[in-house]
């Protein structure tokens, strides 16, 4: 494996970029506390380990090279993100009280679904498979076997992702008093729902990389 420390630095920079995983973790942390955030993080990390296994055994290459499989994953993932966005906006609308306040979040979201949301949001995103197959090989000597290096880098990326989410979730929890205000939640959930729909549309327009 070449330039492992450079790989770690690049991973950190990429992880810090906001995406669907961050959006869904943020929403679940705000609505269901650290418990919901950590369950979402666990789901995301489990999906990343599956992507790692797929890259190690060459399954990701099949998905990326097959226009049909890429499209299937792309549209299923896009529909799921749009569904989550619409669900967030619809739940916000239906739970508005007469005086304009919002019903407490735990009556709307069950924490047991947080793991599933984090897992499916990451697993059904074909761009993650593309990332693993285009990013990881840059740090491997073409003349060597890729099994162990891919495995190490995939696990490293997953661990770094978990560490970032732990910090991020605790940070959100520190400002929970502000974030749990009904007016703040209404604005935040409306923004999050819109962002998730936007990510879904963006994913649907994504082209396969051949």
PDB file of C-alpha atoms in Angstrom:
ATOM      1  CA  UNK A   1       0.000   0.000   0.000  1.00  0.00           C
ATOM      2  CA  UNK A   2       1.362   3.411  -0.980  1.00  0.00           C
ATOM      3  CA  UNK A   3       1.015   6.715   0.910  1.00  0.00           C
ATOM      4  CA  UNK A   4      -1.245   5.423   3.686  1.00  0.00           C
ATOM      5  CA  UNK A   5      -1.102   8.695   5.617  1.00  0.00           C
ATOM      6  CA  UNK A   6      -2.073  10.634   2.515  1.00  0.00           C
ATOM      7  CA  UNK A   7      -4.966   8.197   2.107  1.00  0.00           C
ATOM      8  CA  UNK A   8      -6.108   8.890   5.680  1.00  0.00           C
ATOM      9  CA  UNK A   9      -5.909  12.652   5.101  1.00  0.00           C
ATOM     10  CA  UNK A  10      -7.940  12.397   1.890  1.00  0.00           C
ATOM     11  CA  UNK A  11     -10.510  10.214   3.661  1.00  0.00           C
ATOM     12  CA  UNK A  12     -10.951  12.804   6.402  1.00  0.00           C
ATOM     13  CA  UNK A  13     -11.497  15.570   3.870  1.00  0.00           C
ATOM     14  CA  UNK A  14     -14.031  13.463   1.946  1.00  0.00           C
ATOM     15  CA  UNK A  15     -15.879  12.388   5.090  1.00  0.00           C
ATOM     16  CA  UNK A  16     -16.251  16.012   6.191  1.00  0.00           C
ATOM     17  CA  UNK A  17     -18.085  16.848   2.964  1.00  0.00           C
ATOM     18  CA  UNK A  18     -21.844  16.795   3.689  1.00  0.00           C
ATOM     19  CA  UNK A  19     -23.901  14.174   1.886  1.00  0.00           C
ATOM     20  CA  UNK A  20     -26.999  11.985   2.312  1.00  0.00           C
ATOM     21  CA  UNK A  21     -25.401  10.061   5.210  1.00  0.00           C
ATOM     22  CA  UNK A  22     -24.766  13.282   7.124  1.00  0.00           C
ATOM     23  CA  UNK A  23     -28.254  14.578   6.359  1.00  0.00           C
ATOM     24  CA  UNK A  24     -30.021  11.488   7.672  1.00  0.00           C
ATOM     25  CA  UNK A  25     -27.737  11.244  10.729  1.00  0.00           C
ATOM     26  CA  UNK A  26     -28.398  14.890  11.534  1.00  0.00           C
ATOM     27  CA  UNK A  27     -32.152  14.502  11.253  1.00  0.00           C
ATOM     28  CA  UNK A  28     -32.258  11.376  13.387  1.00  0.00           C
ATOM     29  CA  UNK A  29     -29.993  12.918  16.041  1.00  0.00           C
ATOM     30  CA  UNK A  30     -32.148  16.028  16.289  1.00  0.00           C
ATOM     31  CA  UNK A  31     -35.424  14.104  16.345  1.00  0.00           C
ATOM     32  CA  UNK A  32     -34.404  11.076  18.440  1.00  0.00           C
ATOM     33  CA  UNK A  33     -31.311  12.186  20.346  1.00  0.00           C
ATOM     34  CA  UNK A  34     -27.906  10.517  20.466  1.00  0.00           C
ATOM     35  CA  UNK A  35     -29.563   7.085  20.457  1.00  0.00           C
ATOM     36  CA  UNK A  36     -31.051   7.744  17.024  1.00  0.00           C
ATOM     37  CA  UNK A  37     -27.808   9.289  15.781  1.00  0.00           C
ATOM     38  CA  UNK A  38     -25.675   6.336  16.861  1.00  0.00           C
ATOM     39  CA  UNK A  39     -28.091   3.815  15.379  1.00  0.00           C
ATOM     40  CA  UNK A  40     -27.932   5.736  12.098  1.00  0.00           C
ATOM     41  CA  UNK A  41     -24.125   5.786  12.268  1.00  0.00           C
ATOM     42  CA  UNK A  42     -24.059   2.031  12.912  1.00  0.00           C
ATOM     43  CA  UNK A  43     -26.266   1.438   9.872  1.00  0.00           C
ATOM     44  CA  UNK A  44     -24.006   3.608   7.711  1.00  0.00           C
ATOM     45  CA  UNK A  45     -20.862   1.817   8.901  1.00  0.00           C
ATOM     46  CA  UNK A  46     -22.393  -1.624   8.281  1.00  0.00           C
ATOM     47  CA  UNK A  47     -23.211  -0.548   4.729  1.00  0.00           C
ATOM     48  CA  UNK A  48     -19.635   0.722   4.273  1.00  0.00           C
ATOM     49  CA  UNK A  49     -18.296  -2.666   5.353  1.00  0.00           C
ATOM     50  CA  UNK A  50     -20.498  -4.307   2.731  1.00  0.00           C
ATOM     51  CA  UNK A  51     -19.139  -1.890   0.115  1.00  0.00           C
ATOM     52  CA  UNK A  52     -15.646  -2.779   1.307  1.00  0.00           C
ATOM     53  CA  UNK A  53     -16.346  -6.498   0.902  1.00  0.00           C
ATOM     54  CA  UNK A  54     -17.810  -5.842  -2.542  1.00  0.00           C
ATOM     55  CA  UNK A  55     -14.692  -3.932  -3.585  1.00  0.00           C
ATOM     56  CA  UNK A  56     -12.402  -6.644  -2.201  1.00  0.00           C
ATOM     57  CA  UNK A  57     -14.198  -9.426  -4.065  1.00  0.00           C
ATOM     58  CA  UNK A  58     -14.766  -7.438  -7.252  1.00  0.00           C
ATOM     59  CA  UNK A  59     -18.541  -7.105  -6.968  1.00  0.00           C
ATOM     60  CA  UNK A  60     -18.392  -3.308  -7.060  1.00  0.00           C
ATOM     61  CA  UNK A  61     -16.610  -3.506 -10.413  1.00  0.00           C
ATOM     62  CA  UNK A  62     -19.521  -5.501 -11.813  1.00  0.00           C
ATOM     63  CA  UNK A  63     -22.023  -2.920 -10.587  1.00  0.00           C
ATOM     64  CA  UNK A  64     -20.011  -0.004 -11.937  1.00  0.00           C
ATOM     65  CA  UNK A  65     -19.385  -1.631 -15.317  1.00  0.00           C
ATOM     66  CA  UNK A  66     -22.970  -2.838 -15.778  1.00  0.00           C
ATOM     67  CA  UNK A  67     -25.208   0.017 -16.895  1.00  0.00           C
ATOM     68  CA  UNK A  68     -28.283  -1.982 -15.891  1.00  0.00           C
ATOM     69  CA  UNK A  69     -27.113  -2.783 -12.351  1.00  0.00           C
ATOM     70  CA  UNK A  70     -25.813   0.730 -11.846  1.00  0.00           C
ATOM     71  CA  UNK A  71     -29.168   2.145 -12.951  1.00  0.00           C
ATOM     72  CA  UNK A  72     -31.089  -0.227 -10.671  1.00  0.00           C
ATOM     73  CA  UNK A  73     -29.065   0.807  -7.621  1.00  0.00           C
ATOM     74  CA  UNK A  74     -29.148   4.435  -8.684  1.00  0.00           C
ATOM     75  CA  UNK A  75     -32.909   4.701  -9.073  1.00  0.00           C
ATOM     76  CA  UNK A  76     -33.742   2.590  -6.024  1.00  0.00           C
ATOM     77  CA  UNK A  77     -31.391   4.745  -3.942  1.00  0.00           C
ATOM     78  CA  UNK A  78     -32.804   7.950  -5.434  1.00  0.00           C
ATOM     79  CA  UNK A  79     -36.391   6.892  -4.756  1.00  0.00           C
ATOM     80  CA  UNK A  80     -35.479   5.988  -1.175  1.00  0.00           C
ATOM     81  CA  UNK A  81     -33.864   9.386  -0.529  1.00  0.00           C
ATOM     82  CA  UNK A  82     -36.830  11.218  -2.050  1.00  0.00           C
ATOM     83  CA  UNK A  83     -39.147   9.048   0.053  1.00  0.00           C
ATOM     84  CA  UNK A  84     -37.290  10.000   3.240  1.00  0.00           C
ATOM     85  CA  UNK A  85     -37.406  13.673   2.241  1.00  0.00           C
ATOM     86  CA  UNK A  86     -41.124  13.603   1.505  1.00  0.00           C
ATOM     87  CA  UNK A  87     -41.763  11.634   4.709  1.00  0.00           C
ATOM     88  CA  UNK A  88     -39.943  14.306   6.689  1.00  0.00           C
ATOM     89  CA  UNK A  89     -41.864  17.165   5.070  1.00  0.00           C
ATOM     90  CA  UNK A  90     -45.191  15.326   5.305  1.00  0.00           C
ATOM     91  CA  UNK A  91     -44.626  14.459   8.958  1.00  0.00           C
ATOM     92  CA  UNK A  92     -43.797  18.084   9.673  1.00  0.00           C
ATOM     93  CA  UNK A  93     -46.985  19.245   7.975  1.00  0.00           C
ATOM     94  CA  UNK A  94     -49.245  16.703   9.667  1.00  0.00           C
ATOM     95  CA  UNK A  95     -47.835  17.327  13.126  1.00  0.00           C
ATOM     96  CA  UNK A  96     -48.230  21.080  13.212  1.00  0.00           C
ATOM     97  CA  UNK A  97     -50.392  22.074  16.167  1.00  0.00           C
ATOM     98  CA  UNK A  98     -53.045  24.759  15.913  1.00  0.00           C
ATOM     99  CA  UNK A  99     -50.772  27.298  17.553  1.00  0.00           C
ATOM    100  CA  UNK A 100     -47.955  26.574  15.134  1.00  0.00           C
ATOM    101  CA  UNK A 101     -45.847  24.416  17.425  1.00  0.00           C
ATOM    102  CA  UNK A 102     -44.508  21.005  16.557  1.00  0.00           C
ATOM    103  CA  UNK A 103     -45.391  17.738  18.237  1.00  0.00           C
ATOM    104  CA  UNK A 104     -42.319  16.320  20.053  1.00  0.00           C
ATOM    105  CA  UNK A 105     -40.119  14.375  17.700  1.00  0.00           C
ATOM    106  CA  UNK A 106     -40.212  11.025  19.495  1.00  0.00           C
ATOM    107  CA  UNK A 107     -43.911  10.710  18.736  1.00  0.00           C
ATOM    108  CA  UNK A 108     -43.102  10.834  15.033  1.00  0.00           C
ATOM    109  CA  UNK A 109     -39.901   8.853  14.606  1.00  0.00           C
ATOM    110  CA  UNK A 110     -39.113   5.450  16.042  1.00  0.00           C
ATOM    111  CA  UNK A 111     -35.430   4.941  16.803  1.00  0.00           C
ATOM    112  CA  UNK A 112     -35.516   1.358  15.540  1.00  0.00           C
ATOM    113  CA  UNK A 113     -35.830   2.706  11.978  1.00  0.00           C
ATOM    114  CA  UNK A 114     -32.719   4.886  12.320  1.00  0.00           C
ATOM    115  CA  UNK A 115     -30.369   1.940  11.693  1.00  0.00           C
ATOM    116  CA  UNK A 116     -32.339   0.940   8.602  1.00  0.00           C
ATOM    117  CA  UNK A 117     -32.318   4.492   7.250  1.00  0.00           C
ATOM    118  CA  UNK A 118     -28.562   4.882   7.724  1.00  0.00           C
ATOM    119  CA  UNK A 119     -27.919   1.432   6.261  1.00  0.00           C
ATOM    120  CA  UNK A 120     -30.094   1.770   3.159  1.00  0.00           C
ATOM    121  CA  UNK A 121     -29.108   5.378   2.441  1.00  0.00           C
ATOM    122  CA  UNK A 122     -25.469   4.335   2.131  1.00  0.00           C
ATOM    123  CA  UNK A 123     -25.928   0.843   0.676  1.00  0.00           C
ATOM    124  CA  UNK A 124     -28.239   1.948  -2.152  1.00  0.00           C
ATOM    125  CA  UNK A 125     -25.920   4.758  -3.235  1.00  0.00           C
ATOM    126  CA  UNK A 126     -23.936   3.451  -6.251  1.00  0.00           C
ATOM    127  CA  UNK A 127     -21.636   6.462  -5.989  1.00  0.00           C
ATOM    128  CA  UNK A 128     -20.109   4.794  -2.925  1.00  0.00           C
ATOM    129  CA  UNK A 129     -19.193   1.770  -5.052  1.00  0.00           C
ATOM    130  CA  UNK A 130     -17.741   4.109  -7.672  1.00  0.00           C
ATOM    131  CA  UNK A 131     -15.773   5.883  -4.937  1.00  0.00           C
ATOM    132  CA  UNK A 132     -14.258   2.640  -3.656  1.00  0.00           C
ATOM    133  CA  UNK A 133     -13.180   1.539  -7.127  1.00  0.00           C
ATOM    134  CA  UNK A 134     -11.765   4.888  -8.254  1.00  0.00           C
ATOM    135  CA  UNK A 135     -10.265   6.164  -5.000  1.00  0.00           C
ATOM    136  CA  UNK A 136      -8.751   3.088  -3.360  1.00  0.00           C
ATOM    137  CA  UNK A 137      -6.673   1.883  -6.369  1.00  0.00           C
ATOM    138  CA  UNK A 138      -4.758   5.181  -6.376  1.00  0.00           C
ATOM    139  CA  UNK A 139      -3.012   4.051  -3.185  1.00  0.00           C
ATOM    140  CA  UNK A 140      -2.145   0.519  -4.311  1.00  0.00           C
ATOM    141  CA  UNK A 141       0.836  -0.603  -6.347  1.00  0.00           C
ATOM    142  CA  UNK A 142      -0.638  -2.042  -9.600  1.00  0.00           C
ATOM    143  CA  UNK A 143       1.854  -4.894  -9.442  1.00  0.00           C
ATOM    144  CA  UNK A 144       0.652  -6.145  -6.070  1.00  0.00           C
ATOM    145  CA  UNK A 145      -2.468  -7.984  -4.991  1.00  0.00           C
ATOM    146  CA  UNK A 146      -5.327  -5.694  -3.974  1.00  0.00           C
ATOM    147  CA  UNK A 147      -7.211  -7.933  -1.544  1.00  0.00           C
ATOM    148  CA  UNK A 148      -5.461  -6.947   1.697  1.00  0.00           C
ATOM    149  CA  UNK A 149      -4.836  -3.259   0.819  1.00  0.00           C
ATOM    150  CA  UNK A 150      -8.498  -2.782  -0.202  1.00  0.00           C
ATOM    151  CA  UNK A 151      -9.626  -4.466   2.993  1.00  0.00           C
ATOM    152  CA  UNK A 152      -7.379  -2.294   5.189  1.00  0.00           C
ATOM    153  CA  UNK A 153      -8.380   0.914   3.414  1.00  0.00           C
ATOM    154  CA  UNK A 154     -12.081   0.067   3.503  1.00  0.00           C
ATOM    155  CA  UNK A 155     -11.956  -0.657   7.235  1.00  0.00           C
ATOM    156  CA  UNK A 156      -9.901   2.509   7.796  1.00  0.00           C
ATOM    157  CA  UNK A 157     -12.470   4.597   5.940  1.00  0.00           C
ATOM    158  CA  UNK A 158     -15.288   3.021   7.941  1.00  0.00           C
ATOM    159  CA  UNK A 159     -13.540   3.659  11.273  1.00  0.00           C
ATOM    160  CA  UNK A 160     -12.812   7.286  10.335  1.00  0.00           C
ATOM    161  CA  UNK A 161     -16.455   7.713   9.340  1.00  0.00           C
ATOM    162  CA  UNK A 162     -17.583   6.321  12.696  1.00  0.00           C
ATOM    163  CA  UNK A 163     -15.212   8.616  14.608  1.00  0.00           C
ATOM    164  CA  UNK A 164     -16.471  11.657  12.705  1.00  0.00           C
ATOM    165  CA  UNK A 165     -20.107  10.787  13.331  1.00  0.00           C
ATOM    166  CA  UNK A 166     -19.439  10.198  17.044  1.00  0.00           C
ATOM    167  CA  UNK A 167     -17.967  13.698  17.299  1.00  0.00           C
ATOM    168  CA  UNK A 168     -20.719  15.195  15.137  1.00  0.00           C
ATOM    169  CA  UNK A 169     -23.549  13.519  17.060  1.00  0.00           C
ATOM    170  CA  UNK A 170     -22.160  14.647  20.408  1.00  0.00           C
ATOM    171  CA  UNK A 171     -21.759  18.162  18.999  1.00  0.00           C
ATOM    172  CA  UNK A 172     -25.407  18.217  17.970  1.00  0.00           C
ATOM    173  CA  UNK A 173     -26.379  16.905  21.376  1.00  0.00           C
ATOM    174  CA  UNK A 174     -24.502  19.766  23.059  1.00  0.00           C
ATOM    175  CA  UNK A 175     -26.764  22.262  21.314  1.00  0.00           C
ATOM    176  CA  UNK A 176     -29.823  20.062  21.742  1.00  0.00           C
ATOM    177  CA  UNK A 177     -31.657  22.678  23.819  1.00  0.00           C
ATOM    178  CA  UNK A 178     -31.627  25.030  20.873  1.00  0.00           C
ATOM    179  CA  UNK A 179     -32.216  22.289  18.298  1.00  0.00           C
ATOM    180  CA  UNK A 180     -35.203  20.870  20.202  1.00  0.00           C
ATOM    181  CA  UNK A 181     -37.105  24.145  20.218  1.00  0.00           C
ATOM    182  CA  UNK A 182     -40.324  23.587  18.203  1.00  0.00           C
ATOM    183  CA  UNK A 183     -39.624  26.476  15.851  1.00  0.00           C
ATOM    184  CA  UNK A 184     -36.033  25.345  15.276  1.00  0.00           C
ATOM    185  CA  UNK A 185     -37.136  21.770  14.585  1.00  0.00           C
ATOM    186  CA  UNK A 186     -39.781  22.935  12.135  1.00  0.00           C
ATOM    187  CA  UNK A 187     -37.226  24.951  10.154  1.00  0.00           C
ATOM    188  CA  UNK A 188     -34.568  22.262  10.405  1.00  0.00           C
ATOM    189  CA  UNK A 189     -36.806  19.372   9.368  1.00  0.00           C
ATOM    190  CA  UNK A 190     -38.149  21.368   6.457  1.00  0.00           C
ATOM    191  CA  UNK A 191     -34.593  22.061   5.331  1.00  0.00           C
ATOM    192  CA  UNK A 192     -33.507  18.455   5.847  1.00  0.00           C
ATOM    193  CA  UNK A 193     -36.491  17.078   3.914  1.00  0.00           C
ATOM    194  CA  UNK A 194     -35.708  19.408   1.018  1.00  0.00           C
ATOM    195  CA  UNK A 195     -32.015  18.440   1.077  1.00  0.00           C
ATOM    196  CA  UNK A 196     -32.822  14.706   1.029  1.00  0.00           C
ATOM    197  CA  UNK A 197     -35.118  15.179  -1.958  1.00  0.00           C
ATOM    198  CA  UNK A 198     -32.360  17.194  -3.641  1.00  0.00           C
ATOM    199  CA  UNK A 199     -29.822  14.414  -3.040  1.00  0.00           C
ATOM    200  CA  UNK A 200     -32.301  11.892  -4.443  1.00  0.00           C
ATOM    201  CA  UNK A 201     -32.820  13.902  -7.631  1.00  0.00           C
ATOM    202  CA  UNK A 202     -29.054  14.430  -7.976  1.00  0.00           C
ATOM    203  CA  UNK A 203     -28.455  10.696  -7.611  1.00  0.00           C
ATOM    204  CA  UNK A 204     -31.147   9.900 -10.187  1.00  0.00           C
ATOM    205  CA  UNK A 205     -29.355  12.135 -12.707  1.00  0.00           C
ATOM    206  CA  UNK A 206     -25.984  10.546 -12.001  1.00  0.00           C
ATOM    207  CA  UNK A 207     -24.413   8.811 -14.984  1.00  0.00           C
ATOM    208  CA  UNK A 208     -22.574   5.522 -14.831  1.00  0.00           C
ATOM    209  CA  UNK A 209     -18.767   5.648 -14.981  1.00  0.00           C
ATOM    210  CA  UNK A 210     -17.509   3.207 -17.520  1.00  0.00           C
TER     211      UNK A 210
END
